Coordinates of C-alpha atoms and ligand atoms in Angstrom, one line a residue:
X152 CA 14.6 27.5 -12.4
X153 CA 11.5 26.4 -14.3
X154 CA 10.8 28.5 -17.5
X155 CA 7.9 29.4 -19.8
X156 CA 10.5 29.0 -22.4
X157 CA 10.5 26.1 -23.9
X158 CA 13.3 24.2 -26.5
X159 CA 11.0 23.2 -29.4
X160 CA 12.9 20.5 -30.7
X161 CA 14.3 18.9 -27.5
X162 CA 10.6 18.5 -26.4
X163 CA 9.2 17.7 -29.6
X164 CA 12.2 15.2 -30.1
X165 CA 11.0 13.5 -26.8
X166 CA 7.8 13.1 -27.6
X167 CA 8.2 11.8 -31.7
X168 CA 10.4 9.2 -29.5
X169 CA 7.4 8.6 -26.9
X170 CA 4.8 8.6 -29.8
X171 CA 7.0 5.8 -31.8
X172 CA 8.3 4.0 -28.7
X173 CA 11.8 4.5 -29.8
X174 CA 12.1 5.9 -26.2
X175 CA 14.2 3.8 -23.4
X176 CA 12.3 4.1 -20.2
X177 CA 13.8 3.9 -17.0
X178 CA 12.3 2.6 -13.7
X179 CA 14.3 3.1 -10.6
X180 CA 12.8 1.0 -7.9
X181 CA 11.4 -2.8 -8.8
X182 CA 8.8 -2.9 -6.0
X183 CA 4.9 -2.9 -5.8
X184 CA 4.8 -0.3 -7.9
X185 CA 7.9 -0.3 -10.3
X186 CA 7.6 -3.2 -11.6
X187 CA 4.1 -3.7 -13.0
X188 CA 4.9 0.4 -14.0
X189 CA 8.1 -1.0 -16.0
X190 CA 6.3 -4.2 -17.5
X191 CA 3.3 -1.9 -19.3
X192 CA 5.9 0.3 -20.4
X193 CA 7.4 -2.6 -22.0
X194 CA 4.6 -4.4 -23.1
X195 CA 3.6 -1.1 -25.0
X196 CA 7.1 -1.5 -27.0
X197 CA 9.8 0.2 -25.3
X198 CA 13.0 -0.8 -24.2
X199 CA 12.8 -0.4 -20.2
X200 CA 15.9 -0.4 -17.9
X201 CA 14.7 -0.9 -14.3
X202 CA 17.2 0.7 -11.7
X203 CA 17.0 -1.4 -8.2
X204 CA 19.7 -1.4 -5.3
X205 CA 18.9 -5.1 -4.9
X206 CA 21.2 -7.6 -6.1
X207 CA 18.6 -10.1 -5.2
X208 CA 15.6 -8.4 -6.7
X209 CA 17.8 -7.5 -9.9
X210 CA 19.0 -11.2 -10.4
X211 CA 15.9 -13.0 -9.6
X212 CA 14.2 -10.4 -12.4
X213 CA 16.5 -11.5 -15.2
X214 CA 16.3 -14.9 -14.4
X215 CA 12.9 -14.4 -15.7
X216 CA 10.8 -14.6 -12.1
X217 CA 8.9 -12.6 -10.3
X218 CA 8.7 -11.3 -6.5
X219 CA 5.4 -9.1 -7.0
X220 CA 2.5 -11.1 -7.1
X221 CA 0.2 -8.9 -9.5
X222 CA 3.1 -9.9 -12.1
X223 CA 3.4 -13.5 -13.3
X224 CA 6.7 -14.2 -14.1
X225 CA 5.9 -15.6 -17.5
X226 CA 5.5 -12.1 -18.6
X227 CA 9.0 -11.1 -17.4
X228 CA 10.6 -13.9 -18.5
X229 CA 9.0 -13.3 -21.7
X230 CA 9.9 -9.3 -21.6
X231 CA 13.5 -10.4 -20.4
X232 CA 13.8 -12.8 -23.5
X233 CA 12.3 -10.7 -26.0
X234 CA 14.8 -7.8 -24.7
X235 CA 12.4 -5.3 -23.7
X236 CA 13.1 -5.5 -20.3
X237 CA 16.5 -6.1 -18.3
X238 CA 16.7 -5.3 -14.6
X239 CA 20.2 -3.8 -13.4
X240 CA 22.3 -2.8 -9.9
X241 CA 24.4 -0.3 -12.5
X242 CA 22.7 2.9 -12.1
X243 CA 24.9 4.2 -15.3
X244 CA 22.5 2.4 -17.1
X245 CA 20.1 4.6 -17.0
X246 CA 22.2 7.2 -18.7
X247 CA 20.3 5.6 -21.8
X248 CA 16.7 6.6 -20.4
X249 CA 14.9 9.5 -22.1
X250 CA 12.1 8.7 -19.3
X251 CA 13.0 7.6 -15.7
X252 CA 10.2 7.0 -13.3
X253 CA 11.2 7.0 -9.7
X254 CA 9.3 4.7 -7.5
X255 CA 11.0 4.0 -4.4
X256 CA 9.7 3.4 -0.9
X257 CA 8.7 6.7 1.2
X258 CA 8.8 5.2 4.6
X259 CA 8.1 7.3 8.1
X260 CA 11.4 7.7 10.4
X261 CA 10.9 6.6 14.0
X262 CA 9.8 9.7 15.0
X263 CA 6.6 9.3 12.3
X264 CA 8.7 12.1 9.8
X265 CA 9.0 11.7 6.5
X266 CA 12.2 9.4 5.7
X267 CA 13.5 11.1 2.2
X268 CA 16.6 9.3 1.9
X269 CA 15.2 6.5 -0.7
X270 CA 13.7 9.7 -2.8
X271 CA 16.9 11.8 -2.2
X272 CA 19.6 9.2 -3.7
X273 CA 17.0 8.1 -6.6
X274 CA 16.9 11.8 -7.5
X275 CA 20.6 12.1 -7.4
X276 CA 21.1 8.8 -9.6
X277 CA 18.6 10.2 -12.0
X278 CA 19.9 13.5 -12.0
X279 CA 24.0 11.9 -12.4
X280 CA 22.3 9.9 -15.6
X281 CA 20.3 12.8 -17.0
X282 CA 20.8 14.1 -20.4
X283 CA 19.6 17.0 -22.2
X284 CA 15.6 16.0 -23.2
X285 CA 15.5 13.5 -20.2
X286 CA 12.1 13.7 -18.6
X287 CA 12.0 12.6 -14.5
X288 CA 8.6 11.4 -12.9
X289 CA 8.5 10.8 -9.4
X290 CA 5.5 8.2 -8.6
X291 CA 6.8 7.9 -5.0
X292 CA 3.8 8.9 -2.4
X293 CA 5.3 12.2 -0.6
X294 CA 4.4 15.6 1.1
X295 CA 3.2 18.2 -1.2
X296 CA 6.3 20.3 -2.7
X297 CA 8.6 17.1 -2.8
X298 CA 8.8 17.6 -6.9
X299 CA 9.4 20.9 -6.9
X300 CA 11.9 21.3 -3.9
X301 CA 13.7 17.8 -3.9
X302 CA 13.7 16.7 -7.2
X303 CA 13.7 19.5 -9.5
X304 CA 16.4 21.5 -8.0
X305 CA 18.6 18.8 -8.3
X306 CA 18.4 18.5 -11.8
X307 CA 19.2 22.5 -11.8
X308 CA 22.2 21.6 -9.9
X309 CA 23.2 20.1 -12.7
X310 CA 22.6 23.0 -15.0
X311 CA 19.8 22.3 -16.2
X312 CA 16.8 24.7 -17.1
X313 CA 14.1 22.4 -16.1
X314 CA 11.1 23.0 -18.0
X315 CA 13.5 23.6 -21.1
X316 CA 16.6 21.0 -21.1
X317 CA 14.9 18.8 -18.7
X318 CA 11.1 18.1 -17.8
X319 CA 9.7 17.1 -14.2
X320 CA 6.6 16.0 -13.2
X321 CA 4.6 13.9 -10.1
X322 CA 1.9 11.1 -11.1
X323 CA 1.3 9.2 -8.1
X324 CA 0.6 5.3 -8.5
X325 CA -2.5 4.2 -7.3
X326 CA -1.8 0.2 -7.8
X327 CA -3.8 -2.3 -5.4
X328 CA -2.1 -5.4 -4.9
X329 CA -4.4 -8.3 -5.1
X330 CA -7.4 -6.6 -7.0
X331 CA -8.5 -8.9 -9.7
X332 CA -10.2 -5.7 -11.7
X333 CA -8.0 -2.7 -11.4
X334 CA -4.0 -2.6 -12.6
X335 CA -1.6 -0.4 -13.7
X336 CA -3.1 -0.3 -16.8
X337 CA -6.7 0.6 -16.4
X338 CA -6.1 2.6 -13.3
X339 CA -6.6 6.5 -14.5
X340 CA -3.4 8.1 -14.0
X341 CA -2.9 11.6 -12.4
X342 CA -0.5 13.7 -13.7
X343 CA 1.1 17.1 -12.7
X344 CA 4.5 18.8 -14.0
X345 CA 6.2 21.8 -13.3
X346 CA 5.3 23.8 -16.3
X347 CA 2.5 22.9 -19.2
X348 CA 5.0 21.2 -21.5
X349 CA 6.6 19.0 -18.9
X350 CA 3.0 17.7 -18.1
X351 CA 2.4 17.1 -21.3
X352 CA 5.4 14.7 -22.2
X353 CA 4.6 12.8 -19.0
X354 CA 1.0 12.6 -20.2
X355 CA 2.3 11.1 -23.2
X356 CA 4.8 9.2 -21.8
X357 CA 2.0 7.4 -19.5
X358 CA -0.8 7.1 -22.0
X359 CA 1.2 4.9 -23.8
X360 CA 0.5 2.3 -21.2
X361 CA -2.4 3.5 -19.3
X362 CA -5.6 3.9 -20.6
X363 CA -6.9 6.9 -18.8
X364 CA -4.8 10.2 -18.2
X365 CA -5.9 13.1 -16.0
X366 CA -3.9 15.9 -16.0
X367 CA -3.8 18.4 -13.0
X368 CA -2.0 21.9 -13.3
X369 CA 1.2 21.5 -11.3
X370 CA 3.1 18.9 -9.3
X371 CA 1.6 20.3 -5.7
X372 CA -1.8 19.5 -6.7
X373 CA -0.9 15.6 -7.9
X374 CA 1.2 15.0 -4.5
X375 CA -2.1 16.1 -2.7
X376 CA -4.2 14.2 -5.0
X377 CA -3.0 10.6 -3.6
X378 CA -2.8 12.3 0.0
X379 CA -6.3 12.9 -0.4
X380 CA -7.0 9.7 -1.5
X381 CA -5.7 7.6 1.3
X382 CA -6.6 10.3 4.0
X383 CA -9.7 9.5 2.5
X384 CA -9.2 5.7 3.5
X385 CA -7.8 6.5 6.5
X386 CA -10.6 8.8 7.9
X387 CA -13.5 6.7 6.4
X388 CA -11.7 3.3 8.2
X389 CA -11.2 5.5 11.3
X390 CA -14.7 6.2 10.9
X391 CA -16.3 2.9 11.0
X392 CA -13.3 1.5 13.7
X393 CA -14.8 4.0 16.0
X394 CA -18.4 3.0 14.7
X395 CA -17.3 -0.9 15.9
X396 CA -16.6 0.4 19.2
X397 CA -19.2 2.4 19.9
X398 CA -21.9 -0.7 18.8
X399 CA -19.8 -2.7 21.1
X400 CA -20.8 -0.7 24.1
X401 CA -24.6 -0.5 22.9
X402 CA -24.5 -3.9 22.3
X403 CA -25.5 -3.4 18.2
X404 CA -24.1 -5.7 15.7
X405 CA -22.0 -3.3 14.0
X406 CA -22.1 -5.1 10.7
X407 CA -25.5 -5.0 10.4
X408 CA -26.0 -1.5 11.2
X409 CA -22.9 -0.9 8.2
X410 CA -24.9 -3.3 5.4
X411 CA -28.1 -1.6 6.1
X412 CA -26.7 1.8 5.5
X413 CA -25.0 0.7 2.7
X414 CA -28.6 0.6 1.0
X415 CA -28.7 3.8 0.8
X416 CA -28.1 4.5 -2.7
X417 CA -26.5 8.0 -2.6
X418 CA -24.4 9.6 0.2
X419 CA -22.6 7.1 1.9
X420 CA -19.6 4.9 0.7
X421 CA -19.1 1.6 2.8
X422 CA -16.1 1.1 4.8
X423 CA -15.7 -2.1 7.2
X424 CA -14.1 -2.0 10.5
X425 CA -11.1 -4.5 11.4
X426 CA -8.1 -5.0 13.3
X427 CA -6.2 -2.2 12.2
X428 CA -4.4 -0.8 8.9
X429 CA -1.3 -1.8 7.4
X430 CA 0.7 -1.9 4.2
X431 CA 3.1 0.7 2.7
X432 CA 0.3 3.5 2.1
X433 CA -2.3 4.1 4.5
X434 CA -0.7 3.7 7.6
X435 CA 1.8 6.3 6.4
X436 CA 1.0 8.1 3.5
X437 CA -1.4 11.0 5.5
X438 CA 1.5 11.4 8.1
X439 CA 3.4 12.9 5.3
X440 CA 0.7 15.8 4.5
X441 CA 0.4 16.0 8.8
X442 CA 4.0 16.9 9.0
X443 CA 4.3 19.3 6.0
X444 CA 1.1 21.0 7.3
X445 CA 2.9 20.9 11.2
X446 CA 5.8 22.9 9.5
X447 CA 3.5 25.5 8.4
X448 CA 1.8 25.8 12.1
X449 CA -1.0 23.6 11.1
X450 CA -2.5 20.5 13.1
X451 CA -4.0 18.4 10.7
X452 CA -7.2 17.0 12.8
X453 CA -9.1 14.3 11.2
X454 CA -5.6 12.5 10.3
X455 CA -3.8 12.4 13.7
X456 CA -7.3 11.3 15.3
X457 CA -8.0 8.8 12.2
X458 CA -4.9 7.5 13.0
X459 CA -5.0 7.5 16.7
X460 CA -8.1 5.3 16.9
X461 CA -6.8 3.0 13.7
X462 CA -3.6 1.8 15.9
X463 CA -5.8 1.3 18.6
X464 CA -7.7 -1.6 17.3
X465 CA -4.9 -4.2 17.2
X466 CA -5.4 -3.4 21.3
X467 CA -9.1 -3.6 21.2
X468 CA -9.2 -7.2 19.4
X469 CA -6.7 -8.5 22.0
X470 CA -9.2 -7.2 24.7
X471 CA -11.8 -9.0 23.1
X472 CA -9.7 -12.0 23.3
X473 CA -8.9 -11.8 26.8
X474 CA -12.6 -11.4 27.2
X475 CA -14.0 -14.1 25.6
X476 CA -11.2 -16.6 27.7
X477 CA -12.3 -15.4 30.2
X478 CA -15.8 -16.4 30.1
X479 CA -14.3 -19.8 29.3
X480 CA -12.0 -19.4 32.7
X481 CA -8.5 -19.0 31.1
X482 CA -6.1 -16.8 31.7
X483 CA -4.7 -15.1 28.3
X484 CA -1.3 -15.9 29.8
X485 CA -0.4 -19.5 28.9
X486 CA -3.5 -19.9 26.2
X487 CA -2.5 -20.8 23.2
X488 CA -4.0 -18.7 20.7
X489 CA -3.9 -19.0 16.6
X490 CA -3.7 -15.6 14.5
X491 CA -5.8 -17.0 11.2
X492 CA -3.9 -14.4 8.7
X493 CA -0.8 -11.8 8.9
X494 CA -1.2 -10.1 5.5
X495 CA -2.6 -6.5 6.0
X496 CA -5.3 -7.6 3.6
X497 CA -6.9 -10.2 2.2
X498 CA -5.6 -12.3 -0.6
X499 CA -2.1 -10.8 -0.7
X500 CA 1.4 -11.7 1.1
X501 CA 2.7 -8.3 2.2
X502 CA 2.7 -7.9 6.0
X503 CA 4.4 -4.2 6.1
X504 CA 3.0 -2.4 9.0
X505 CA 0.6 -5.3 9.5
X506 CA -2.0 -5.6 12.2
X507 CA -1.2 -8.8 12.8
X508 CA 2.5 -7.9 14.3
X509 CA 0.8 -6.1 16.6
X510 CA -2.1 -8.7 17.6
X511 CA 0.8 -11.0 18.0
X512 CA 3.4 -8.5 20.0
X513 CA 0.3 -8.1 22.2
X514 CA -0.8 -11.5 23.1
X515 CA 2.7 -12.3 23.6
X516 CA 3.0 -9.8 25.6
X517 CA 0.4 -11.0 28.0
X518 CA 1.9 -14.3 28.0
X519 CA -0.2 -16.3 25.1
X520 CA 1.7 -19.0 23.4
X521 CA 0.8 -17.6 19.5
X522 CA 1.1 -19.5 16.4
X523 CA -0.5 -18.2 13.2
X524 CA -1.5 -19.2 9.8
X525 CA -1.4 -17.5 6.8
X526 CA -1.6 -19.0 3.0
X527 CA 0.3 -16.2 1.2
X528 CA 3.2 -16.0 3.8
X529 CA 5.1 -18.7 5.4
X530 CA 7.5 -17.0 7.3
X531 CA 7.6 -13.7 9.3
X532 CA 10.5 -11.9 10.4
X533 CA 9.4 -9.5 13.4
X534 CA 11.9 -8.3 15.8
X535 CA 14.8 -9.8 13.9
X536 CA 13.1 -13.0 14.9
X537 CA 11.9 -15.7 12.4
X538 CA 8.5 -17.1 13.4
X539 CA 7.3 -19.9 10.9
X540 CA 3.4 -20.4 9.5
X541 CA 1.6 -23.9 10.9
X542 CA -0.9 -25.8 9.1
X543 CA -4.6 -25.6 9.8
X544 CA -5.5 -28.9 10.6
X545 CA -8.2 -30.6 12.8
X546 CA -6.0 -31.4 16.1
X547 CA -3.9 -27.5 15.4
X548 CA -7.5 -25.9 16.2
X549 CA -9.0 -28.5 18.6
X550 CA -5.6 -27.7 20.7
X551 CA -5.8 -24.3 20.1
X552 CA -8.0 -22.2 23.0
X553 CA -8.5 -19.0 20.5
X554 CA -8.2 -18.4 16.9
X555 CA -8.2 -14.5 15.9
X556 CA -9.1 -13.6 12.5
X557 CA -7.2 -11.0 11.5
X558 CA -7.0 -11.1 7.9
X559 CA -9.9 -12.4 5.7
X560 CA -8.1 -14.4 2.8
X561 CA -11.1 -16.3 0.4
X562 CA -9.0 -19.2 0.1
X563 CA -9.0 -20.0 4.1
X564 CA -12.1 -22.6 5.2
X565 CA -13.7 -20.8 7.7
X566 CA -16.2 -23.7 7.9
X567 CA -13.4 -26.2 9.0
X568 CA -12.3 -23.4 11.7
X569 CA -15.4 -23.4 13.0
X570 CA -16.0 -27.3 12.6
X571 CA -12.9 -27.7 14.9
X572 CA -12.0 -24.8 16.9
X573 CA -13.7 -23.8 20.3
X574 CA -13.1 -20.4 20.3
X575 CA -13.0 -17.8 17.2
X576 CA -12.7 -14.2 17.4
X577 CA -13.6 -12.6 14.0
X578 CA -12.3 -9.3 13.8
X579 CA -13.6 -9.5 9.7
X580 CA -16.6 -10.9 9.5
X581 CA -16.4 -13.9 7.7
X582 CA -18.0 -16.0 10.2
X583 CA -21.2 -14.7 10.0
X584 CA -23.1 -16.8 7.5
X585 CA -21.7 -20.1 8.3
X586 CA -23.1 -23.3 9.8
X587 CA -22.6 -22.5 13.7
X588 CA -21.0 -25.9 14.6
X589 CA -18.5 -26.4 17.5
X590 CA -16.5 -22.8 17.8
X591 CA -18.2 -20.0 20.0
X592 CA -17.7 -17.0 17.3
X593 CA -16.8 -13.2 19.0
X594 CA -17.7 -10.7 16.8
X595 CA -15.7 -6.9 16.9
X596 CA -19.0 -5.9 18.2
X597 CA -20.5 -8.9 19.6
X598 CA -24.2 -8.0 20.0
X599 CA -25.5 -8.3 23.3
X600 CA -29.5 -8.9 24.4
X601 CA -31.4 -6.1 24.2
X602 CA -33.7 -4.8 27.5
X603 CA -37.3 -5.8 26.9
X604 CA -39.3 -2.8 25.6
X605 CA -41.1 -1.4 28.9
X606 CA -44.4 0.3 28.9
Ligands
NAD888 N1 2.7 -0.9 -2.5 C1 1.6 -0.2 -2.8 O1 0.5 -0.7 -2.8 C2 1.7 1.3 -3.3 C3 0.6 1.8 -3.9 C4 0.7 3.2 -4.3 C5 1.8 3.9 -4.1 N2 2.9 3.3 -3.4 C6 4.1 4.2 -3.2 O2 5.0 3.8 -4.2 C7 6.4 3.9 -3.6 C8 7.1 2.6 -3.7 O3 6.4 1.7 -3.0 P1 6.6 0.1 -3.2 O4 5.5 -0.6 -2.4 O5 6.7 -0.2 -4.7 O6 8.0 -0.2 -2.5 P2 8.8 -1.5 -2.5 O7 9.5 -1.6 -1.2 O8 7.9 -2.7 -2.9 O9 9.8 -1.3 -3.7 C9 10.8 -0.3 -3.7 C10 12.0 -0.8 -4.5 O10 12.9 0.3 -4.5 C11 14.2 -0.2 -4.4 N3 15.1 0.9 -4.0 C12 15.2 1.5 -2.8 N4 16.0 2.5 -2.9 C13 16.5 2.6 -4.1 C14 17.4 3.4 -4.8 N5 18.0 4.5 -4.2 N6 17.6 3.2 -6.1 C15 17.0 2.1 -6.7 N7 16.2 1.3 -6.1 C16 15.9 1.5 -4.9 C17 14.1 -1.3 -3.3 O11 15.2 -2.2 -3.4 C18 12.8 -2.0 -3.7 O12 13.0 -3.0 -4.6 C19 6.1 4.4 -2.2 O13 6.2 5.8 -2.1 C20 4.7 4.0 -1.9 O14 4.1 4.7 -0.9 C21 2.8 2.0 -3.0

């Protein structure tokens, strides 16, 4: 399928249109990731089509708004009105691409497989809209070998040679949401295609709009690139999780013994325990390496146990809920207890996968009466049930018998929580410098007295 054999002029024809921006770009998914992808490409002059299923997502786009925080919606009004960008449910607009970049969701299935069905039908429209010269990127996170076995061989199907009529590559997004440093932009891109010339038109393609390119020598070694990367995360978290739990039972402040190692100036990398992961990539992202490894007889270790102890912790700061009413005399069952932040981190208002579902499903389950508060988000939907945000106000946390911190948002006063509240349990941290007024503040590791040194 892929050849060494390369069309001269339907490669260099692509890239004269990269290199002069008379290339149309085409973004199939709007999300997290598509959309800041589709707003450099058109803020580096090219026309971009973004491809998205949603009418609502579509509509809302070329009404010049914005439902990704990182992207103001000045800018896309601006882009929309300047028409460089336009946001459509009619796939057979992309027929104009000579780029598409795929960044649709890769979500697990119940059974914690890989669910390719977003990456399957986004293939199959970009394969239906293809043209001779088209180059396809996939940015979706997936297992190692998705690029060469999904997404190229459905581009063959269609007769072409890839490598030759068509080019393919993987360059895995790495965008934060919520970090006030690092974008799409100034992010270094990683970038592997199936043979040398389809990596470099994508190269070309994404240093138009990203300042830093690193190119890798085939698609397998870019997939793994962002599995490392957030196994990484997921180890290191699993790490210092475990770390919280063990200085619990000693009876060690656990944050201390994390900020004093940190000194260290070589050889370790801080990581800060919590309630739990969530969002669309680290809770997921190494499950998709631990199943292609499983179908090659493989356990993967560090990520099942990573994982394992990462879902635990929603469990163990419930415990340390019932715990600490319990020295007051209540009963979880019947306490009402406030969840201070649902996002899965801190300063955004995405709650996919969050801990906070969990801390909730939990508390409920042992019969707490839970309210929560979160500035980013409003409104959750869990269960198919919608559960409404309350204001933090004096009498909210003078009637409330627990607050949990679960997510660590700047703009929250922690000082009027614990001016007002009787009981916090800070799963983050973010207690530990303030004026200790009214609330009695549970740390994830709350440090107990030491024995007296005996002779
Ligand atoms: N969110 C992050 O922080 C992040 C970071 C790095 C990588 N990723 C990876 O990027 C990929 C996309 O994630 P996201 O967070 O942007 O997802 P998202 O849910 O925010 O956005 C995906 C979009 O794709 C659309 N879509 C779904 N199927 C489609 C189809 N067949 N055709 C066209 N549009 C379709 C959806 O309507 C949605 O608007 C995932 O693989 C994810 O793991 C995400």
């Amino acid at each position: 399928m892929a050849t060494d054999r390369t069309d001269r002029s339907t490669k260099a024809q692509l890239l004269q249109r990269i290199q002069d921006r008379t290339a149309t770009i085409g973004v199939i998914g709007l999300g997290y990731v598509g959309l800041p992808l589709a707003v450099e490409f058109a803020k580096a002059g090219f026309h971009v089509i973004g491809y998205d299923v949603s009418e609502r997502v579509c509509s809302l786009l070329m009404g010049g708004d914005s439902h990704i925080q990182d992207v103001p919606a000045s800018e896309v009004a601006a882009l929309v009105r300047g028409g460089k960008f336009e946001a459509t449910t009619d796939e057979s607009r992309l027929a104009r691409a000579d780029a598409i970049s795929i960044a649709v969701p890769t979500p697990l299935s119940k059974t914690r497989d890989p669910d390719m069905s977003y990456v399957i039908a986004a293939a199959n429209a970009a394969t239906r809209q293809a043209h001779r010269g088209t180059l396809v990127a996939l940015e979706s996170t997936t297992y190692p070998g998705t690029t060469r076995e999904v997404l190229a061989p459905a581009l063959a199907e269609r007769g072409f040679v890839v490598g030759e009529d068509v080019f393919v590559a993987f360059s895995p997004e790495r965008v934060d949401p919520g970090n006030p440093v690092y974008h799409t932009k100034n992010t270094p891109k990683v970038v592997g295609g199936i043979t040398p010339d389809c990596i470099e038109l994508a190269s070309a393609l994404y240093s138009s709009c990203i300042d830093t390119i690193v190119p890798v020598s085939s698609p397998e070694a870019a997939e793994l690139v962002k599995l490392l990367e957030n196994t990484f995360r997921s180890v290191n978290i699993g790490l210092v999780n475990e770390m919280a739990i063990v200085c619990d039972k000693l009876g060690v402040d656990v944050w201390e013994v994390i900020d004093a190692a940190a000194t260290k100036p070589f050889g370790f990398m801080k990581f800060t325990p919590g309630p739990g992961i969530g969002g669309h990539c680290i809770p997921l992202d190494p499950h998709y390496l631990a199943w292609k490894m499983r179908t090659l007889n493989y356990k993967t270790r560090f990520i099942d146990l990573a994982s394992e102890i990462n879902s635990q912790m929603p469990a163990f700061v419930v415990e340390k809920v019932a715990h600490a009413l319990n020295l007051d005399r209540k009963a979880v069952n019947g306490s009402k207890v406030l969840v201070l932040g649902v996002a899965y981190k801190r300063d955004i208002d995405d709650v996919r996968e969050s801990p906070a579902l969990d801390v909730i499903r939990l508390l409920e389950e042992l019969g707490a009466e839970v309210s929560f508060h979160d500035p980013y988000i409003p409104a959750v939907r869990e269960d198919g049930r919608m559960r409404e945000g309350v204001d933090l106000t004096s009498q909210m946390l003078a009637d409330t018998d627990a607050v949990v911190v679960v997510t660590d948002h700047h703009s929250v006063d922690y000082q009027f929580v614990m001016d007002h509240a009787s009981l916090i349990v800070d799963s983050r941290n973010v207690m530990r410098n303030l004026v200790q007024t009214k609330a009695r503040v549970v740390s994830l590791s709350a440090a107990a007295p030491l024995s007296p040194v005996t002779a």
